[in-house]
Short mmCIF file of C-alpha atoms in Angstrom, two decimals:
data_model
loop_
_atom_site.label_atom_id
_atom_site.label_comp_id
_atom_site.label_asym_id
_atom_site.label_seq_id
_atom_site.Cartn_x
_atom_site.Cartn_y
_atom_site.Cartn_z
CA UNK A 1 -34.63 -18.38 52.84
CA UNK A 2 -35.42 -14.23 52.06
CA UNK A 3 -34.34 -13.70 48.26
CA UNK A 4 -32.92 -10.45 50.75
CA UNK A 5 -30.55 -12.98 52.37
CA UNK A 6 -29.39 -14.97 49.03
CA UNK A 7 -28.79 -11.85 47.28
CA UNK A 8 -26.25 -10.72 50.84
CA UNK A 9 -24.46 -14.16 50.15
CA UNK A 10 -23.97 -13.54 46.67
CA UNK A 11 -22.36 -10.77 47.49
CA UNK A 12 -20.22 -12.21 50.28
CA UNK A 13 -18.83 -14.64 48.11
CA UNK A 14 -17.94 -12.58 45.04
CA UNK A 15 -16.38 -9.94 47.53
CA UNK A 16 -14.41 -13.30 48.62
CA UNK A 17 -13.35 -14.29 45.36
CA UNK A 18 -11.77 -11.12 44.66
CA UNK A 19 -10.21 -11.03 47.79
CA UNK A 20 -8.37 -14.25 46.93
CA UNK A 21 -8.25 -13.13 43.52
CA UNK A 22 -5.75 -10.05 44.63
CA UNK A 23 -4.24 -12.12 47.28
CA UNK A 24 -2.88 -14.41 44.41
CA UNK A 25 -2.06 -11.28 42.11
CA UNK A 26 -0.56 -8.74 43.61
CA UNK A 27 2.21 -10.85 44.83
CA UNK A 28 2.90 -12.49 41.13
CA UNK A 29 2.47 -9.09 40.42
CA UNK A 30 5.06 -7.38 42.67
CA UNK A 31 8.15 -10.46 41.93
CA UNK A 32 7.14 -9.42 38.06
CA UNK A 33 8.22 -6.06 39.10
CA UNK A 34 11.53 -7.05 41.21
CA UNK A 35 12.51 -9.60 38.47
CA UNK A 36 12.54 -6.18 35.80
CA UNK A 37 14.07 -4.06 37.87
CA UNK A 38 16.89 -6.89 38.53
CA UNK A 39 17.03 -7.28 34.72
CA UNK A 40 17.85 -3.50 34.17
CA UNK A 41 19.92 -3.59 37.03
CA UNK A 42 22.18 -6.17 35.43
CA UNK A 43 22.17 -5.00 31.84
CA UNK A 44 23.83 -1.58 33.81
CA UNK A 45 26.14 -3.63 35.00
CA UNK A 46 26.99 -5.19 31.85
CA UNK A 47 27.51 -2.46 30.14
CA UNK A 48 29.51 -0.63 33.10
CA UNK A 49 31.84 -3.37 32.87
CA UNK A 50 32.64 -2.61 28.91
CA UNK A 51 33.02 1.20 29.62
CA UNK A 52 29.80 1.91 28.47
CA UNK A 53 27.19 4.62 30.44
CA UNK A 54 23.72 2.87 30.27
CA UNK A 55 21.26 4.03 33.21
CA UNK A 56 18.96 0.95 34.79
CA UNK A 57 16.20 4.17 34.75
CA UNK A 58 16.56 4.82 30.95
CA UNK A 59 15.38 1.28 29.70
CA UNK A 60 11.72 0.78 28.85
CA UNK A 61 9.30 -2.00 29.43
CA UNK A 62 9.13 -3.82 25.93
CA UNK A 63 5.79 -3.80 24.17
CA UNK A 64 4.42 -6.97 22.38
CA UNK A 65 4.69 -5.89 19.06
CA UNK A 66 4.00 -7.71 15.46
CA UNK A 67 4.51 -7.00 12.29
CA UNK A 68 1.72 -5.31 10.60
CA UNK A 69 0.08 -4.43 7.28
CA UNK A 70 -1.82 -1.30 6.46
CA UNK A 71 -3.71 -1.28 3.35
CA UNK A 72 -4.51 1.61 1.16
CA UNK A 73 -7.61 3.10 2.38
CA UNK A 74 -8.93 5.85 -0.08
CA UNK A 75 -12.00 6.70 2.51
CA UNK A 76 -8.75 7.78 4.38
CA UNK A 77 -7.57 9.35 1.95
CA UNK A 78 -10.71 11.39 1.19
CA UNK A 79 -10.84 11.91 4.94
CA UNK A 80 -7.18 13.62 4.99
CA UNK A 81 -8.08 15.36 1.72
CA UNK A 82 -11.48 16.96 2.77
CA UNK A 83 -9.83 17.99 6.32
CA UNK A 84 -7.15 19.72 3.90
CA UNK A 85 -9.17 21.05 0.96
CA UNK A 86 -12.91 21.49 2.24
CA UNK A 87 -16.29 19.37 0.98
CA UNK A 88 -16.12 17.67 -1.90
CA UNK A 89 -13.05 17.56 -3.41
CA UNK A 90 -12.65 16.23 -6.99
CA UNK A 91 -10.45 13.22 -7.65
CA UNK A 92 -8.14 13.40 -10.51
CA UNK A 93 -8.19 10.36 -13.08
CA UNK A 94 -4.62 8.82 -13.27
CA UNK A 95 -2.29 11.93 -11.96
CA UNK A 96 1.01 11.80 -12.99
CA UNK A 97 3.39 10.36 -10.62
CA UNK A 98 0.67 9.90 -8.02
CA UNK A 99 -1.80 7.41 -7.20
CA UNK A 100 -4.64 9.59 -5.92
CA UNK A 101 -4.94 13.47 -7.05
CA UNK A 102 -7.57 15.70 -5.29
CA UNK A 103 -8.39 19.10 -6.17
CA UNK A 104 -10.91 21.89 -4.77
CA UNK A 105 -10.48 26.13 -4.83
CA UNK A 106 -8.86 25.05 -1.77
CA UNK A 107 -6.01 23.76 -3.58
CA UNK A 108 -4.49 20.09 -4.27
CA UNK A 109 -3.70 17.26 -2.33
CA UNK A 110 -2.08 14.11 -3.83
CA UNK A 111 -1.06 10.58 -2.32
CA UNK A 112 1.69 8.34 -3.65
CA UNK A 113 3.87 5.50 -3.52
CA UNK A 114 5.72 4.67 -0.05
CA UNK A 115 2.63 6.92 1.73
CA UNK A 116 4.31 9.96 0.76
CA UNK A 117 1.52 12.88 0.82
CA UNK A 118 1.72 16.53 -0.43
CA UNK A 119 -0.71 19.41 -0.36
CA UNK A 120 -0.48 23.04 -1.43
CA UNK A 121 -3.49 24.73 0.08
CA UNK A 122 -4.52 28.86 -0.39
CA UNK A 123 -4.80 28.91 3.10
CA UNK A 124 -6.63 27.24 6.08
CA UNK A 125 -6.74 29.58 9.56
CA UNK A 126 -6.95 26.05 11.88
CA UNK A 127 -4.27 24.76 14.54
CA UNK A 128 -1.96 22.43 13.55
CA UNK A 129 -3.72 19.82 16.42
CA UNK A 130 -7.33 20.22 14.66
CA UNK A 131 -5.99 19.79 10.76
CA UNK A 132 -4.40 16.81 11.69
CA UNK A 133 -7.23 15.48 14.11
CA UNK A 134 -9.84 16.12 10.90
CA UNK A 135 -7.20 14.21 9.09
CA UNK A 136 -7.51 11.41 11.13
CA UNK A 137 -4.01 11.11 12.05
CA UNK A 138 -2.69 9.94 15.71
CA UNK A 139 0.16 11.64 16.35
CA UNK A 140 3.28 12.11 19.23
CA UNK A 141 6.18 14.45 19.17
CA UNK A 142 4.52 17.63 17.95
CA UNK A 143 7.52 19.90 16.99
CA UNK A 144 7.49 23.80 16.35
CA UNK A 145 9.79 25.98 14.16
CA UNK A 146 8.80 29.54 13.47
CA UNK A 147 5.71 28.33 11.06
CA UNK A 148 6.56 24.85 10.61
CA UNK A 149 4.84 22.41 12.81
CA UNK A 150 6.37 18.59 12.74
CA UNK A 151 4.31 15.16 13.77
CA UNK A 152 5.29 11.44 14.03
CA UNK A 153 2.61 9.81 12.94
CA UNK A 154 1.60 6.60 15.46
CA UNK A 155 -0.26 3.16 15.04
CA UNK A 156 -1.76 1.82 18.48
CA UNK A 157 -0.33 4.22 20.42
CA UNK A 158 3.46 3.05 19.10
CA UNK A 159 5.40 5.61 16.96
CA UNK A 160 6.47 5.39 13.27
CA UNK A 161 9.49 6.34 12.42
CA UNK A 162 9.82 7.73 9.61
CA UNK A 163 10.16 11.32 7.62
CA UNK A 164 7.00 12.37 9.52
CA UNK A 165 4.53 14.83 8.54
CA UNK A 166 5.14 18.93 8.52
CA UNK A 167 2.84 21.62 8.57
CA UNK A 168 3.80 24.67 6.80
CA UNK A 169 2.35 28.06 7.92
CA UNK A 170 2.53 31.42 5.87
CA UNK A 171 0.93 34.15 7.58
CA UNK A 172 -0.60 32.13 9.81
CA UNK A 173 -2.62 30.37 7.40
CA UNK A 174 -2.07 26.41 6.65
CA UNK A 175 -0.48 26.76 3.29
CA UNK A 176 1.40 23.22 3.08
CA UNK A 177 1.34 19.53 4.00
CA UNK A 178 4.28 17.43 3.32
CA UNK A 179 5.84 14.01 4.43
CA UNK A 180 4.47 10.83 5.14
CA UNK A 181 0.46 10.01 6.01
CA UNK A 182 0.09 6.46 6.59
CA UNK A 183 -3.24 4.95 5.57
CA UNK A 184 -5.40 2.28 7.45
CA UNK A 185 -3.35 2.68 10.82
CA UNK A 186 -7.28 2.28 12.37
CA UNK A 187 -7.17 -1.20 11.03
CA UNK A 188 -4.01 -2.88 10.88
CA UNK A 189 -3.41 -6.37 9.97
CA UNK A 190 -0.79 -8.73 12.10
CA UNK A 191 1.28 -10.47 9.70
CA UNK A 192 3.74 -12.10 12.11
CA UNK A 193 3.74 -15.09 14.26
CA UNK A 194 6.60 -13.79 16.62
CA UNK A 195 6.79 -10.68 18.72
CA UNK A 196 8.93 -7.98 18.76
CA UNK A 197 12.51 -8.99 21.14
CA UNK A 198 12.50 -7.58 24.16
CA UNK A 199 14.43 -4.34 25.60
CA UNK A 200 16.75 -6.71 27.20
CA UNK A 201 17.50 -8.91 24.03
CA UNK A 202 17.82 -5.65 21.91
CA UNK A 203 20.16 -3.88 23.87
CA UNK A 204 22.38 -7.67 24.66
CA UNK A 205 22.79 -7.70 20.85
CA UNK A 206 24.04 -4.14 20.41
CA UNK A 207 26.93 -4.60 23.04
CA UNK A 208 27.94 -7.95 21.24
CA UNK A 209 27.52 -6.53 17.47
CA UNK A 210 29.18 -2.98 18.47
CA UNK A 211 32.37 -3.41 17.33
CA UNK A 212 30.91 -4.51 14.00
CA UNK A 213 28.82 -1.48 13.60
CA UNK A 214 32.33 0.54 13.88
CA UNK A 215 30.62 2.00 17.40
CA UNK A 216 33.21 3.82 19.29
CA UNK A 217 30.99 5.28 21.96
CA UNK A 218 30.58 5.55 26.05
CA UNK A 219 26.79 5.97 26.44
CA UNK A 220 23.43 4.74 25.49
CA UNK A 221 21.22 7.84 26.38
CA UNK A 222 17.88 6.50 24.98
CA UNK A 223 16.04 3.25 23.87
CA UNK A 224 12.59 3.43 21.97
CA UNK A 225 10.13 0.82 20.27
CA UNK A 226 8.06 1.59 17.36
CA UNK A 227 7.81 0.73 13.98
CA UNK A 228 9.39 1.13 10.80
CA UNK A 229 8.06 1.35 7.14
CA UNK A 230 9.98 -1.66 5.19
CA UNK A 231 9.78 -2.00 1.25
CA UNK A 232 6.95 -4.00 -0.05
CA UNK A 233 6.18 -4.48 -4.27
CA UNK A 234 2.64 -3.80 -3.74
CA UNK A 235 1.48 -0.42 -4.04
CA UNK A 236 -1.82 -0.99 -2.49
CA UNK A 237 -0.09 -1.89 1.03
CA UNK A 238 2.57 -0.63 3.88
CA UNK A 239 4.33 -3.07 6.24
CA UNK A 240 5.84 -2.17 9.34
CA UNK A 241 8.31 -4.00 11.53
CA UNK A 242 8.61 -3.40 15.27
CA UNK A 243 11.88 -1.69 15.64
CA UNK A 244 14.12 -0.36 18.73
CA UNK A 245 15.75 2.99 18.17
CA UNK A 246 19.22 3.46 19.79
CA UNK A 247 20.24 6.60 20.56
CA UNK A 248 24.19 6.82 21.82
CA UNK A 249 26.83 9.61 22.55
CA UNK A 250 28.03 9.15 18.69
CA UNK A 251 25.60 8.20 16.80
CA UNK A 252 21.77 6.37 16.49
CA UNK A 253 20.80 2.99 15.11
CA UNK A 254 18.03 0.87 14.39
CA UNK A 255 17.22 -2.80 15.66
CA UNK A 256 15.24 -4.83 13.71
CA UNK A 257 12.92 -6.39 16.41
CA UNK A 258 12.24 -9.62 14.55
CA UNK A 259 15.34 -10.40 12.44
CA UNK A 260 17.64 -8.79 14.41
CA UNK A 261 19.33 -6.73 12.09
CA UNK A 262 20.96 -3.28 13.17
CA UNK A 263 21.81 -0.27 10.88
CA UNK A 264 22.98 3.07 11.25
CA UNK A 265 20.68 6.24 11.34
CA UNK A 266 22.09 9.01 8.73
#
């Protein structure tokens, strides 16, 4: 037989495979789809019947999450620092009440405990969007006020929450860098066996610990995953937890996605 004519059947088949390939998908696919919807359906419901406003719209598909480890990186560090002070900045030996001090005519820029950063710079004349992508930050949420320019920092797409990062602007000119820079969010480390709960199971356990939590309220208006920095005795390393972030008519809380736990936002 022509190689012409065993090359066409080739292709026949694999076009047939895939055909049977979708055939089996896209309805799995599809009662995947109904079964969610049902599920936020019924959660509306559930909380309709306590007097409680929760849209089937407003709930979000849940995001296997883990918890993770970011260790200190200093080639991050230098990264953020050179973005912020120019070439070659000078590391400081042992700066007090730092871990990692770097210095240039540009200014200072020092790194310590619980990822907290801070910079005082004589001025760089660069948007806010290419100092932090020089930084090598990820970021979502970019908030402006007069000169000040706010960022969540992200790992895998997910938000941290935490303090954040701001931008201060005098004149213009990049004169300040405060909050929170999380190192080694390029290389994270999974450090749990069990994935974050789901929407579903998140906002279940909110209805039935409500009354605990002192909750008085009519509405859930939002419901977020991300993650959230949790204390750790090493210096050298961050852990996060997945998380779900509760927004409601009086008040916001945070669900521990693995333990369960649920506290109050101040």
């Amino acid at each position: 037989m022509p190689v012409s004519k065993l090359k066409n059947i080739a292709i026949l088949i694999l076009l047939v495979a895939d055909l049977l390939l979708l055939a089996f998908l896209v309805p799995n696919r599809m009662r995947e789809e109904t079964r969610a919807q049902e599920m936020k359906a019924s959660l509306s419901r559930l909380y309709e019947d306590r007097g409680i406003t929760l849209n089937a719209g407003d709930i979000p598909e849940t995001r296997t999450l883990y918890a993770l480890q970011l260790t200190d990186n200093t080639s991050a560090q230098v990264q953020a620092a050179t973005a912020l002070l120019g070439a070659q900045p000078i590391a400081e030996p042992d700066p007090a009440g730092w871990l990692h001090r770097f210095t240039a005519e540009g200014g200072s820029c020092s790194f310590g405990r619980e990822s907290l950063v801070e910079a005082r710079l004589e001025g760089i004349d660069k948007p806010a969007q290419t100092v932090l992508e020089d930084m090598g930050i990820t970021w979502t949420g970019l908030r402006r006020d007069g000169e000040t320019v706010a960022v969540t920092q992200t790992v895998m797409d997910v938000p941290i929450f935490s303090d954040g990062l701001t931008l201060t602007y005098t004149d213009g000119l990049l004169t300040a860098v405060d909050g929170v820079f999380f190192c080694g969010v390029q290389s994270p480390v999974r450090i749990s066996q069990e994935p974050c709960m789901s929407a579903a199971d998140a906002l279940v356990l909110f209805l039935d610990r409500r009354f605990d939590l002192g909750w008085v309220g009519s509405c859930v208006k939002t419901l977020e995953q991300g993650y959230m920095q949790r204390d750790t005795a090493s210096a050298a390393s961050v852990q996060l937890t997945p998380v779900w972030e509760l927004t409601t008519d009086t008040g916001s809380f945070y669900l521990d996605g693995l333990t369960g736990e649920i506290w109050s936002i101040s």
